[in-house]
mmCIF file of C-alpha atoms in Angstrom:
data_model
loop_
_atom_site.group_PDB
_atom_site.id
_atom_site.type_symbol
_atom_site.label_atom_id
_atom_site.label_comp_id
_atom_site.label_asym_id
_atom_site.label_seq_id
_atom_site.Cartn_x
_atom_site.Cartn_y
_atom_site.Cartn_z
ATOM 1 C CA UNK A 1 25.132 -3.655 15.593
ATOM 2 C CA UNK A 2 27.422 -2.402 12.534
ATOM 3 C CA UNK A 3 30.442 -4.625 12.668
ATOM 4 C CA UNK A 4 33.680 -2.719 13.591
ATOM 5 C CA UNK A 5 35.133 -2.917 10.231
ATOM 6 C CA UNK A 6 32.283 -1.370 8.829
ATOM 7 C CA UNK A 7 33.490 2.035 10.553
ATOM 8 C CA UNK A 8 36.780 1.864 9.116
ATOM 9 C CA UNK A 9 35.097 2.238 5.431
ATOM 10 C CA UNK A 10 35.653 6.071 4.991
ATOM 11 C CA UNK A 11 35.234 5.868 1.106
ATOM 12 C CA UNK A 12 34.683 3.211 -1.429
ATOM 13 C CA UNK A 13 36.031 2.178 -5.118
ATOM 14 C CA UNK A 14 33.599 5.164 -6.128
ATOM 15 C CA UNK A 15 35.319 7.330 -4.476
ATOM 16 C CA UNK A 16 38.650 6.573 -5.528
ATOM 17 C CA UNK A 17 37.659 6.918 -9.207
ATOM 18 C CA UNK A 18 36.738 10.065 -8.905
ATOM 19 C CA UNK A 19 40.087 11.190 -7.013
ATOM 20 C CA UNK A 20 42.239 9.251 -9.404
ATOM 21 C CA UNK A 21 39.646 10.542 -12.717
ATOM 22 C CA UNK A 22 38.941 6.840 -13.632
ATOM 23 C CA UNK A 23 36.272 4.066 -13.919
ATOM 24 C CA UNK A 24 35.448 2.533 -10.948
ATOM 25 C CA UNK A 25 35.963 -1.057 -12.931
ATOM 26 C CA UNK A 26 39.320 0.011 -13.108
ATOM 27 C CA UNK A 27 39.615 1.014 -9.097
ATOM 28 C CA UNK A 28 38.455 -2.455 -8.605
ATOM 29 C CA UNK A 29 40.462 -4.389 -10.994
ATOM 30 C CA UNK A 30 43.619 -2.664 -9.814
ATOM 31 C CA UNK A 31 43.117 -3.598 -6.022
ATOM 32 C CA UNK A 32 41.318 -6.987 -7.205
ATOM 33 C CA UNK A 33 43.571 -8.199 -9.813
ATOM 34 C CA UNK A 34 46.170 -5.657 -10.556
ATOM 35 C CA UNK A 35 47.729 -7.915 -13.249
ATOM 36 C CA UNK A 36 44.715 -6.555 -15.255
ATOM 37 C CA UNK A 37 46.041 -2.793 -15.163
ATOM 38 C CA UNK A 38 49.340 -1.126 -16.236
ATOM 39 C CA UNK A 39 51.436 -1.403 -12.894
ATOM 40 C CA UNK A 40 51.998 2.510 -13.228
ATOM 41 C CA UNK A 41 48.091 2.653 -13.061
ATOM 42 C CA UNK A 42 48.121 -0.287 -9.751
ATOM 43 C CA UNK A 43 50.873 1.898 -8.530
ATOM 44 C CA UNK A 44 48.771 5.330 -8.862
ATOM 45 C CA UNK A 45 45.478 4.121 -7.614
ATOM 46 C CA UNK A 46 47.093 1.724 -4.685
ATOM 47 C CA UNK A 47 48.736 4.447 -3.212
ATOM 48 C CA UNK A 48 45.634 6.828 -3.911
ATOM 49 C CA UNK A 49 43.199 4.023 -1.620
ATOM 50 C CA UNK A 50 45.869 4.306 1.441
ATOM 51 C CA UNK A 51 46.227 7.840 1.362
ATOM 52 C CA UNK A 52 41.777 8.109 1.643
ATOM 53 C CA UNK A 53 41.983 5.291 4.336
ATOM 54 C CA UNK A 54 40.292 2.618 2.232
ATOM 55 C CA UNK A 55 39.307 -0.774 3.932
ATOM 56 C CA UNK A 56 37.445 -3.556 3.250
ATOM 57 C CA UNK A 57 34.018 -3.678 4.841
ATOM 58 C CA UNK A 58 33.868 -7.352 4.862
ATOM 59 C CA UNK A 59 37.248 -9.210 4.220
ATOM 60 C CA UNK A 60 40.553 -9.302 6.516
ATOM 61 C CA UNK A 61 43.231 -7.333 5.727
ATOM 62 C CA UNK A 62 46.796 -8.165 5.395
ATOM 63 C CA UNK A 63 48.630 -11.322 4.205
ATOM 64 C CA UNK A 64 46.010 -13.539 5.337
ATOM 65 C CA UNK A 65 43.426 -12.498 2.663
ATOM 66 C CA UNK A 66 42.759 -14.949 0.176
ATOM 67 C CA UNK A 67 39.537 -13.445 -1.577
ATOM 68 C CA UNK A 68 39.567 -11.296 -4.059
ATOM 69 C CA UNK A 69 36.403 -9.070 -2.623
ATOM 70 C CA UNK A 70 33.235 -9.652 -2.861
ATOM 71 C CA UNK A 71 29.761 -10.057 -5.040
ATOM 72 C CA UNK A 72 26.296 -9.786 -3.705
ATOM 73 C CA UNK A 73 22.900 -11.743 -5.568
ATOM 74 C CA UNK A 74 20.268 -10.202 -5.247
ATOM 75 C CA UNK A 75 17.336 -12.229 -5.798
ATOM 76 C CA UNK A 76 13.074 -11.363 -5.721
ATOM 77 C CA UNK A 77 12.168 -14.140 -3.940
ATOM 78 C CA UNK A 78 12.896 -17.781 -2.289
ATOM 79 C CA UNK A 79 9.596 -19.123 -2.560
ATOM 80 C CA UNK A 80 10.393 -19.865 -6.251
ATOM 81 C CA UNK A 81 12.344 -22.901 -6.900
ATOM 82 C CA UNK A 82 14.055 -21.697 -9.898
ATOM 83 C CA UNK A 83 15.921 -18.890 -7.933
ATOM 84 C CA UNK A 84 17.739 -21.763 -6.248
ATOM 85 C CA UNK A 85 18.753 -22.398 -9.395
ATOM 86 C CA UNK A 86 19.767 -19.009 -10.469
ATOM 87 C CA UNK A 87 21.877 -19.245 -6.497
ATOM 88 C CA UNK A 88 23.536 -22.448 -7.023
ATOM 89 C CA UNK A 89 24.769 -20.969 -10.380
ATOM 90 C CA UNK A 90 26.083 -17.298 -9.192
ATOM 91 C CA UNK A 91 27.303 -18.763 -6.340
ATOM 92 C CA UNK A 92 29.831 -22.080 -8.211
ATOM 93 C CA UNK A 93 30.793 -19.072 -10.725
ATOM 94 C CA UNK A 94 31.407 -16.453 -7.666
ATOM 95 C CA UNK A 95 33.807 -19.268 -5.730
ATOM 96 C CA UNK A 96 35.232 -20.322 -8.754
ATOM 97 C CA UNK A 97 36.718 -17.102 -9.362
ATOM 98 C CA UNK A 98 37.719 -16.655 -5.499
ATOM 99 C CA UNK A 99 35.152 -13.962 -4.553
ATOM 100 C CA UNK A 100 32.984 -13.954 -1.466
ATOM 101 C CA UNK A 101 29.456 -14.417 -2.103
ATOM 102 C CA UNK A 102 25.990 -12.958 -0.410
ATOM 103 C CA UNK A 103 22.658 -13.347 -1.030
ATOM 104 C CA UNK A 104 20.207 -10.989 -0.276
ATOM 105 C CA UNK A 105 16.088 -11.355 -0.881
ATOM 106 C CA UNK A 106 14.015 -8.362 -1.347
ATOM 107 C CA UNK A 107 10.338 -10.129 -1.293
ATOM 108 C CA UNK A 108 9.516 -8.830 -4.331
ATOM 109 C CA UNK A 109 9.951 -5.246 -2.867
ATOM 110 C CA UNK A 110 11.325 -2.460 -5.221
ATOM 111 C CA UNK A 111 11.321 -0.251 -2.205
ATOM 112 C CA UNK A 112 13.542 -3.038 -0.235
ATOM 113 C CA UNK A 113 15.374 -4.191 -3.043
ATOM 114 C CA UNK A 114 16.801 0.097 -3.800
ATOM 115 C CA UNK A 115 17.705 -0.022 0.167
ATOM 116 C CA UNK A 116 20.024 -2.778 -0.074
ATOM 117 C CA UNK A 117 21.644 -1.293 -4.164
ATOM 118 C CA UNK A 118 22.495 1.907 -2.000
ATOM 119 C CA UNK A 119 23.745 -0.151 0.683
ATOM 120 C CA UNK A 120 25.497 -2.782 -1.117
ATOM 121 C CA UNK A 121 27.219 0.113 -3.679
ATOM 122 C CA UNK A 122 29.029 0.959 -0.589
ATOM 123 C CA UNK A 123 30.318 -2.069 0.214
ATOM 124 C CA UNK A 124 30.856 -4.926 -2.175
ATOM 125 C CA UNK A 125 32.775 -5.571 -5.453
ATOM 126 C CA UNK A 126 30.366 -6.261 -7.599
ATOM 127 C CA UNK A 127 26.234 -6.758 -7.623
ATOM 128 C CA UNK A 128 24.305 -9.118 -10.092
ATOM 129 C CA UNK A 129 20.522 -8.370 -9.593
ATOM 130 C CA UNK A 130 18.099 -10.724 -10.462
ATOM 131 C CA UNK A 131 14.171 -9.486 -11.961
ATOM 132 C CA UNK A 132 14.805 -6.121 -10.777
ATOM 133 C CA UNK A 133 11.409 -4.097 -9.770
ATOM 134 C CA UNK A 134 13.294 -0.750 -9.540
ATOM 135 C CA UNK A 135 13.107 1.455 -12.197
ATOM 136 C CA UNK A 136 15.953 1.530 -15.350
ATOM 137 C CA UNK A 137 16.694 5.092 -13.931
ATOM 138 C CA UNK A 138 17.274 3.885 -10.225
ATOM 139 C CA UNK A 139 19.363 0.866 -12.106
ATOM 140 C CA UNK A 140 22.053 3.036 -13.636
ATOM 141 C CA UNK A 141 22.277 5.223 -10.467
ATOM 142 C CA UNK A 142 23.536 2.293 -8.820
ATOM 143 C CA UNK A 143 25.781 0.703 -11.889
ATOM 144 C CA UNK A 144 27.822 4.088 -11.875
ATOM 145 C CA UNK A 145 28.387 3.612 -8.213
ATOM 146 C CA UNK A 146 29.452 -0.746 -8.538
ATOM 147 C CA UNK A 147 29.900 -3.069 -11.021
ATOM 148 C CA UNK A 148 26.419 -5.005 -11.917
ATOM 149 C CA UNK A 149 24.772 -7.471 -14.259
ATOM 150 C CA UNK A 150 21.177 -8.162 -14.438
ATOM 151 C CA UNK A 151 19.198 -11.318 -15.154
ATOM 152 C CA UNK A 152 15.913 -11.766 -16.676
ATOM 153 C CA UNK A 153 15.635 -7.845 -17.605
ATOM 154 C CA UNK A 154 17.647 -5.480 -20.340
ATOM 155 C CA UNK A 155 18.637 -1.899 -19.184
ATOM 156 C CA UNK A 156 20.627 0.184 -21.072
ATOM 157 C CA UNK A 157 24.175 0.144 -20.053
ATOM 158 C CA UNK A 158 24.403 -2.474 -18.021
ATOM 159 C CA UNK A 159 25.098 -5.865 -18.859
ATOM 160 C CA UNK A 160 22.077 -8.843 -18.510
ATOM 161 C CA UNK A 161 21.416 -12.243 -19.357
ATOM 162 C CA UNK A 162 17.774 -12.926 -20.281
ATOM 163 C CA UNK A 163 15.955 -16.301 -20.880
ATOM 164 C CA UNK A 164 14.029 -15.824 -23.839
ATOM 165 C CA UNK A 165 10.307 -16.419 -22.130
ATOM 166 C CA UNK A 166 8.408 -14.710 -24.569
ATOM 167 C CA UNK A 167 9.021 -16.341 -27.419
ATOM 168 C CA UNK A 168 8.387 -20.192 -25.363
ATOM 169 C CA UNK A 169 5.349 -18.551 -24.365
ATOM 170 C CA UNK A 170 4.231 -17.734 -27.685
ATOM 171 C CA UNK A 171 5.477 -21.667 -28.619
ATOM 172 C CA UNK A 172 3.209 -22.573 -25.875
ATOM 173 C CA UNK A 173 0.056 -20.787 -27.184
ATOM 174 C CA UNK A 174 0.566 -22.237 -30.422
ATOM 175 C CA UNK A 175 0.832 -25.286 -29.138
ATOM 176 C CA UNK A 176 -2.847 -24.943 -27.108
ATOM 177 C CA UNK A 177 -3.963 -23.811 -30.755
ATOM 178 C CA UNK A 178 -2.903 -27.126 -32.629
ATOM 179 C CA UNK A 179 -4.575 -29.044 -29.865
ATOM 180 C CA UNK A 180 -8.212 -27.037 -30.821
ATOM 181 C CA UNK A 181 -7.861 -24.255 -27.727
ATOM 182 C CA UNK A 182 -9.518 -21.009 -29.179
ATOM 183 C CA UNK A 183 -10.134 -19.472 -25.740
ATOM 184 C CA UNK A 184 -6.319 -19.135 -23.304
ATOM 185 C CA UNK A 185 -5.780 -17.491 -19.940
ATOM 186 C CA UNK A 186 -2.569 -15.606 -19.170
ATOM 187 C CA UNK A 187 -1.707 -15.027 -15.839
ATOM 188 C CA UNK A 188 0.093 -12.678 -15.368
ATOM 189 C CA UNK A 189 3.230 -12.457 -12.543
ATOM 190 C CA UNK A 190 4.103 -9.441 -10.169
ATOM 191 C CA UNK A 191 2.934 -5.904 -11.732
ATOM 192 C CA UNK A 192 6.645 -5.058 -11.583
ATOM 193 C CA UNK A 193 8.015 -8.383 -13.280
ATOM 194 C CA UNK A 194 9.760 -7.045 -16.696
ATOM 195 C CA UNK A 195 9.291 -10.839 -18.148
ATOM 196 C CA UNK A 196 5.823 -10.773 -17.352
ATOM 197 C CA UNK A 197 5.532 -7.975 -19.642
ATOM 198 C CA UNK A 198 7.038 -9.018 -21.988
ATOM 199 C CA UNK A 199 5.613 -12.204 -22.208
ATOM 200 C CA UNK A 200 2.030 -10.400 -22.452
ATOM 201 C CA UNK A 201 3.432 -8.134 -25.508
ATOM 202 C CA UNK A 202 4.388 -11.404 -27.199
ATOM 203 C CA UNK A 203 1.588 -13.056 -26.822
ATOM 204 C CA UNK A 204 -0.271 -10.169 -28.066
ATOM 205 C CA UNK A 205 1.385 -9.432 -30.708
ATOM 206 C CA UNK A 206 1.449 -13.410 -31.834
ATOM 207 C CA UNK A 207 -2.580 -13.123 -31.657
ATOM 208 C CA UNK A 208 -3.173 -9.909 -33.306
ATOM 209 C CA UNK A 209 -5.652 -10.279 -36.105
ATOM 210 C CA UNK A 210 -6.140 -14.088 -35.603
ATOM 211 C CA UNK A 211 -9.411 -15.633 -33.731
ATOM 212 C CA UNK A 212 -7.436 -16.746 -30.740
ATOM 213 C CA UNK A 213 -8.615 -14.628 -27.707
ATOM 214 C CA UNK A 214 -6.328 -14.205 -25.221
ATOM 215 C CA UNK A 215 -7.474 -13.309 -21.596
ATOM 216 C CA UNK A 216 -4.437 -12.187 -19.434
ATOM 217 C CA UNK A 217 -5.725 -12.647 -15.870
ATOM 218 C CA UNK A 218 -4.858 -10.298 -12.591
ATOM 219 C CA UNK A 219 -0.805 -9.829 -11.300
ATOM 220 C CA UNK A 220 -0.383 -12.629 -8.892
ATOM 221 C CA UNK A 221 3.099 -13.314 -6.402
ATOM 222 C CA UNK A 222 4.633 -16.284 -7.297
ATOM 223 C CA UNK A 223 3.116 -18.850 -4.787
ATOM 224 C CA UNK A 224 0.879 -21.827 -4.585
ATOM 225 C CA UNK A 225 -1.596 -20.345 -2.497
ATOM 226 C CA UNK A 226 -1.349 -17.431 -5.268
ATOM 227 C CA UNK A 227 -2.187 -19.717 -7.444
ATOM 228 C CA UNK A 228 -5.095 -21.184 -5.963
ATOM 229 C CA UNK A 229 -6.794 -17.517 -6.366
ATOM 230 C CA UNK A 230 -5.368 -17.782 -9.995
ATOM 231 C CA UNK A 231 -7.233 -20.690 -10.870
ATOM 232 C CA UNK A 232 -10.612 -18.887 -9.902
ATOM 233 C CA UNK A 233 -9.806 -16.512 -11.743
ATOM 234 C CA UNK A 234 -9.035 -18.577 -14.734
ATOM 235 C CA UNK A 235 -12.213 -20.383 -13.862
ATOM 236 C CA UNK A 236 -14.775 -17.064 -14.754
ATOM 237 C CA UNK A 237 -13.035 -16.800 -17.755
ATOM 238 C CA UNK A 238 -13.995 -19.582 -19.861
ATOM 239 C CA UNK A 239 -10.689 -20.340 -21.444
ATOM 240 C CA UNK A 240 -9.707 -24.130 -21.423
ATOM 241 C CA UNK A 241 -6.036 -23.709 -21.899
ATOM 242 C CA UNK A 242 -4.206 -21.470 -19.209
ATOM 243 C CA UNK A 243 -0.150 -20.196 -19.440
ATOM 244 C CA UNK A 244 1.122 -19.392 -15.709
ATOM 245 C CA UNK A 245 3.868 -16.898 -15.554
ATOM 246 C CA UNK A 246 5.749 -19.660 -13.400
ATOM 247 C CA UNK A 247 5.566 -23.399 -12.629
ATOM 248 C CA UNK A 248 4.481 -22.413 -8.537
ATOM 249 C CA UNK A 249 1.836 -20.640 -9.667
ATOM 250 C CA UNK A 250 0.480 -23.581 -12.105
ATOM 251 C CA UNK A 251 0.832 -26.092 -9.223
ATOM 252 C CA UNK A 252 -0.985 -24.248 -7.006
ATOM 253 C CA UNK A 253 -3.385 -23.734 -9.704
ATOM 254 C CA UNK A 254 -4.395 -27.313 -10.861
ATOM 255 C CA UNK A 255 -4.524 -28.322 -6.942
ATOM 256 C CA UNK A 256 -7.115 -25.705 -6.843
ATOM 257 C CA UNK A 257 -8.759 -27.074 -10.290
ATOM 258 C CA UNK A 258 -9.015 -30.550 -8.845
ATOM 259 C CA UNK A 259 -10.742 -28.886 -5.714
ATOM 260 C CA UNK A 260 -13.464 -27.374 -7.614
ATOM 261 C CA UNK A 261 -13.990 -30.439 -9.835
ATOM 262 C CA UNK A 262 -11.971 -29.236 -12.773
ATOM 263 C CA UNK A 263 -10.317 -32.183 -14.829
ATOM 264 C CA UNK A 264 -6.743 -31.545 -16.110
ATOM 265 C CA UNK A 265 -6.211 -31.802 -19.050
ATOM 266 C CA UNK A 266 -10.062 -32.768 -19.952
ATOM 267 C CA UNK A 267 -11.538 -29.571 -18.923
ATOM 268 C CA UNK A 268 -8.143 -27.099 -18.907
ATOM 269 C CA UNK A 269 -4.937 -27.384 -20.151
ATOM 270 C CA UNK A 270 -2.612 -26.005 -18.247
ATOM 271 C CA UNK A 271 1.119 -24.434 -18.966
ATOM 272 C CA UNK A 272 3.549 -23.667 -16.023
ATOM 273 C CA UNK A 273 7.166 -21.833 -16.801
ATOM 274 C CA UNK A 274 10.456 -22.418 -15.661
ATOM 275 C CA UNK A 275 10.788 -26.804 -15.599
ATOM 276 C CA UNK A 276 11.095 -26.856 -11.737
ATOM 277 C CA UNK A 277 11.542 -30.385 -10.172
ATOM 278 C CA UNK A 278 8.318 -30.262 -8.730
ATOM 279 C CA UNK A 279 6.789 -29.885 -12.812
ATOM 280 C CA UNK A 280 7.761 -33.125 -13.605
ATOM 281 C CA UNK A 281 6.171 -34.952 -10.062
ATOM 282 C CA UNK A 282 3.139 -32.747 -10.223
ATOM 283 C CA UNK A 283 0.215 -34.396 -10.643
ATOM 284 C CA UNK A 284 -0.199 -34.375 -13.889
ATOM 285 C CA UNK A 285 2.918 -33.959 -14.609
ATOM 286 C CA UNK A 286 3.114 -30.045 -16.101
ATOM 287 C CA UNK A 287 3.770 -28.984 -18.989
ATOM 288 C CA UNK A 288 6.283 -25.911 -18.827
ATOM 289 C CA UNK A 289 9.203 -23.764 -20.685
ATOM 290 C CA UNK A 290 12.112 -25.129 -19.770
ATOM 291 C CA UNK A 291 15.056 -22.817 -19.284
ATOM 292 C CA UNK A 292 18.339 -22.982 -16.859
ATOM 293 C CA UNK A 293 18.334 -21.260 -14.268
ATOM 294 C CA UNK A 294 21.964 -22.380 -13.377
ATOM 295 C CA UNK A 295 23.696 -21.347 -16.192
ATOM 296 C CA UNK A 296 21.732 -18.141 -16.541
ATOM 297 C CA UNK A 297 23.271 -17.784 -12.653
ATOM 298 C CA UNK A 298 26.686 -18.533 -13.809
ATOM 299 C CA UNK A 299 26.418 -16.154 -16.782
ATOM 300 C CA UNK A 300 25.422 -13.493 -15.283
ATOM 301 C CA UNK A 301 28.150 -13.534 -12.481
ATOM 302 C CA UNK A 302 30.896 -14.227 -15.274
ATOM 303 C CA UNK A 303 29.462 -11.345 -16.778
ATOM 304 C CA UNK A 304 30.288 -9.358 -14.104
ATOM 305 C CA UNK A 305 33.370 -10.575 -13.085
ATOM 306 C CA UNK A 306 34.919 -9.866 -16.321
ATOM 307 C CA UNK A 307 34.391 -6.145 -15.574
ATOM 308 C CA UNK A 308 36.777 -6.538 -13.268
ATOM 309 C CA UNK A 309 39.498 -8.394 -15.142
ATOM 310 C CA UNK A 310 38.912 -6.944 -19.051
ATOM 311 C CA UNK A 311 41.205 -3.932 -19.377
ATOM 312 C CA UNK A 312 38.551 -2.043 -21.549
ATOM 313 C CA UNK A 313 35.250 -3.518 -20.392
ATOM 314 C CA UNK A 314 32.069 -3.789 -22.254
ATOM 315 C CA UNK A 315 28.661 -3.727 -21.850
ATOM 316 C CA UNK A 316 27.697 -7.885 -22.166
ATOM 317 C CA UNK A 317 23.406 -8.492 -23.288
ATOM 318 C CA UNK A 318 22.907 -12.089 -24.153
ATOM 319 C CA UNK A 319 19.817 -14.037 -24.394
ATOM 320 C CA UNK A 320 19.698 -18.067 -23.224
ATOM 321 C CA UNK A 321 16.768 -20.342 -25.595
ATOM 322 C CA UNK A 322 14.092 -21.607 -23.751
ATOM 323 C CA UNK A 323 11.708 -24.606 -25.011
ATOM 324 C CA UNK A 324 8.365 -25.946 -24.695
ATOM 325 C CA UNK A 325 8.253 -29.324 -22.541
ATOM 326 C CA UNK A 326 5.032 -31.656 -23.104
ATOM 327 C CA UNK A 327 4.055 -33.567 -20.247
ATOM 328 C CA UNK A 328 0.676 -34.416 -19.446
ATOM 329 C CA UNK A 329 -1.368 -30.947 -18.204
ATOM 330 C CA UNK A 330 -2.303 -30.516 -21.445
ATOM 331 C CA UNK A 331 -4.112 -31.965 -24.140
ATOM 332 C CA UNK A 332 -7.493 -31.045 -26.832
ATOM 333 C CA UNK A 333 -9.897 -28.617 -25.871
ATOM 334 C CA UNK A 334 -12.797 -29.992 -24.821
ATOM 335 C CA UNK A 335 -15.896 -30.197 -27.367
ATOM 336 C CA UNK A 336 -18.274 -28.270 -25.597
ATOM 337 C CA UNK A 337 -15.210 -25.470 -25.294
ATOM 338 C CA UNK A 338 -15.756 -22.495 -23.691
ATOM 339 C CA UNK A 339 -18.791 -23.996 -20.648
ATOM 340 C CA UNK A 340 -15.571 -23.830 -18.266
ATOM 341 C CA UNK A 341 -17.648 -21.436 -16.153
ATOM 342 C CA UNK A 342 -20.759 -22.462 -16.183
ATOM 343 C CA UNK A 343 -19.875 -25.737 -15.567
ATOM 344 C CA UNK A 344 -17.836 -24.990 -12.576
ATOM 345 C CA UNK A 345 -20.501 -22.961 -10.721
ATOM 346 C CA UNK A 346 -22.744 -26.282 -11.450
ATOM 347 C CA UNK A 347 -20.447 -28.598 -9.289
#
């Protein structure tokens, strides 16, 4: 059942832009914070939101309201231990600044994740979307509606925070090189996954012309049992150094390796993204790109709060350094390099 307040939200901050013939950031920082706004301007669009009936969908009303509004994270997934990450830090930055937060998972669902923008335009503050599977053009529909910022993808006009993936991922390969690995797997994340992508054009373009061959390997969800499948994949391939588009998938991978017989790092090295706690316990330990998911959380949400409270704001597009962490999944290719195949089928 739609909770009674809901019915008593006749229009939004949209909506009151376009009566009053200004930005919806400024609709929102003049009931939010109206020390952000000319009080002429708090005066005009204050009186403007009672006149069309305007009520919070979620918060109290009256004296006894103490947040600000409210900001929604939308995340792809929470099989992936790095989008608790990415939570913890939206959500420290979102209380810090006295909003209400919500999380909302779209299971890596473009079609989902679009049902809850059009929703959630309606009836929050503020949205910061993390590895988006809609389309840039669905995007902007919904950042013209409510104040957003995006991590780990860039869209024109709207603010994001990236971690810089692609170039780790090209550290990574060169790092398989220097250890004598001629022959390196890619697998490859969600179709939709921008990073994924973009890791793939990196890597690419960082072995165009050279003798390296890269083999990027199927779109696989982010899971161990995902990765399992990834590893026989990997397996036909021959390579003996692998990059996973996350550290879940390489988990699941080398438990899948050891199944079939496959030593790690004697037979296959293998390279995991993200650093998750579990990288460091795995056995072996993984080696991974390291990048924080907290602070790309906290970013992001700052990001977006300071629509609210800038008096002319701007679109914000930063990008967070990654590195390469060595642990012990990888090491030289092995001297009869590239019998990863045949060998397996003979165990």
């Amino acid at each position: 059942m739609i909770p009674e307040r809901r019915y008593a939200r006749h229009v939004n901050l949209t909506d009151i832009a376009r009566a009053c013939g200004v930005a919806p950031s400024t609709v929102s920082r003049a009931l939010n914070n109206p020390g952000r706004v000319s009080a002429a301007m708090h005066e005009r669009i204050s009186q403007k939101a009672i006149e069309m009936g305007y009520a919070s969908a979620t918060l109290p009303q009256g004296p006894e309201r103490r947040s600000r509004g409210t900001i929604a994270l939308i995340v792809p997934n929470l099989v992936n231990p790095f989008v608790h990450e990415l939570i913890k830090g939206s959500q420290a930055q979102t209380q810090a600044a006295e909003f209400l937060f919500l999380l909302v998972n779209t299971e890596d669902s473009a079609h989902v994740e679009m049902k809850w923008l059009r929703e959630l335009s309606q009836t929050v503050d503020g949205v910061v979307l993390s590895s988006p599977r809609s389309t840039d053009a669905e995007l902007r529909s919904i950042a013209d509606a409510v104040p957003m910022s995006i991590i780990n993808r860039e869209v024109d006009g709207i603010s994001s925070i990236t971690i810089d993936t692609a170039s780790s991922s090209v550290e990574a390969l060169r790092y398989l090189v220097t250890l004598g690995h001629q022959r390196i797997a890619y697998v490859r994340g969600p179709e939709t996954s921008w990073t994924s992508r973009e890791r793939v054009a990196a890597l690419e373009a960082a072995t165009a012309g050279d003798e390296i061959d890269l083999v990027p390997v199927g779109a696989f969800y982010p899971s161990l049992t995902a990765g399992a499948a990834a590893a026989d994949a990997v397996a036909l391939t021959g390579a003996t150094g692998a990059l996973f588009f996350n550290d879940t998938l390489a988990i699941g991978a080398m438990t899948r390796f050891r199944q079939r017989g496959i030593s790690i790092p004697d037979d296959i090295s293998v390279v995991g993204c993200d650093d998750i706690m579990a990288a460091e316990t795995s056995y072996p330990s993984l080696t991974t790109i390291t990048g924080s998911g907290e602070r790309a959380g906290r970013i992001a949400t700052e990001a977006l709060i300071s629509q609210f409270t800038e008096r002319s704001p701007r679109v914000r597009v930063e990008t967070m350094a990654a590195h390469l962490t060595v642990r012990d999944s990888t090491g030289p290719a092995p001297a009869t390099a590239p019998s990863l195949a045949a060998a397996t089928r003979a165990r």
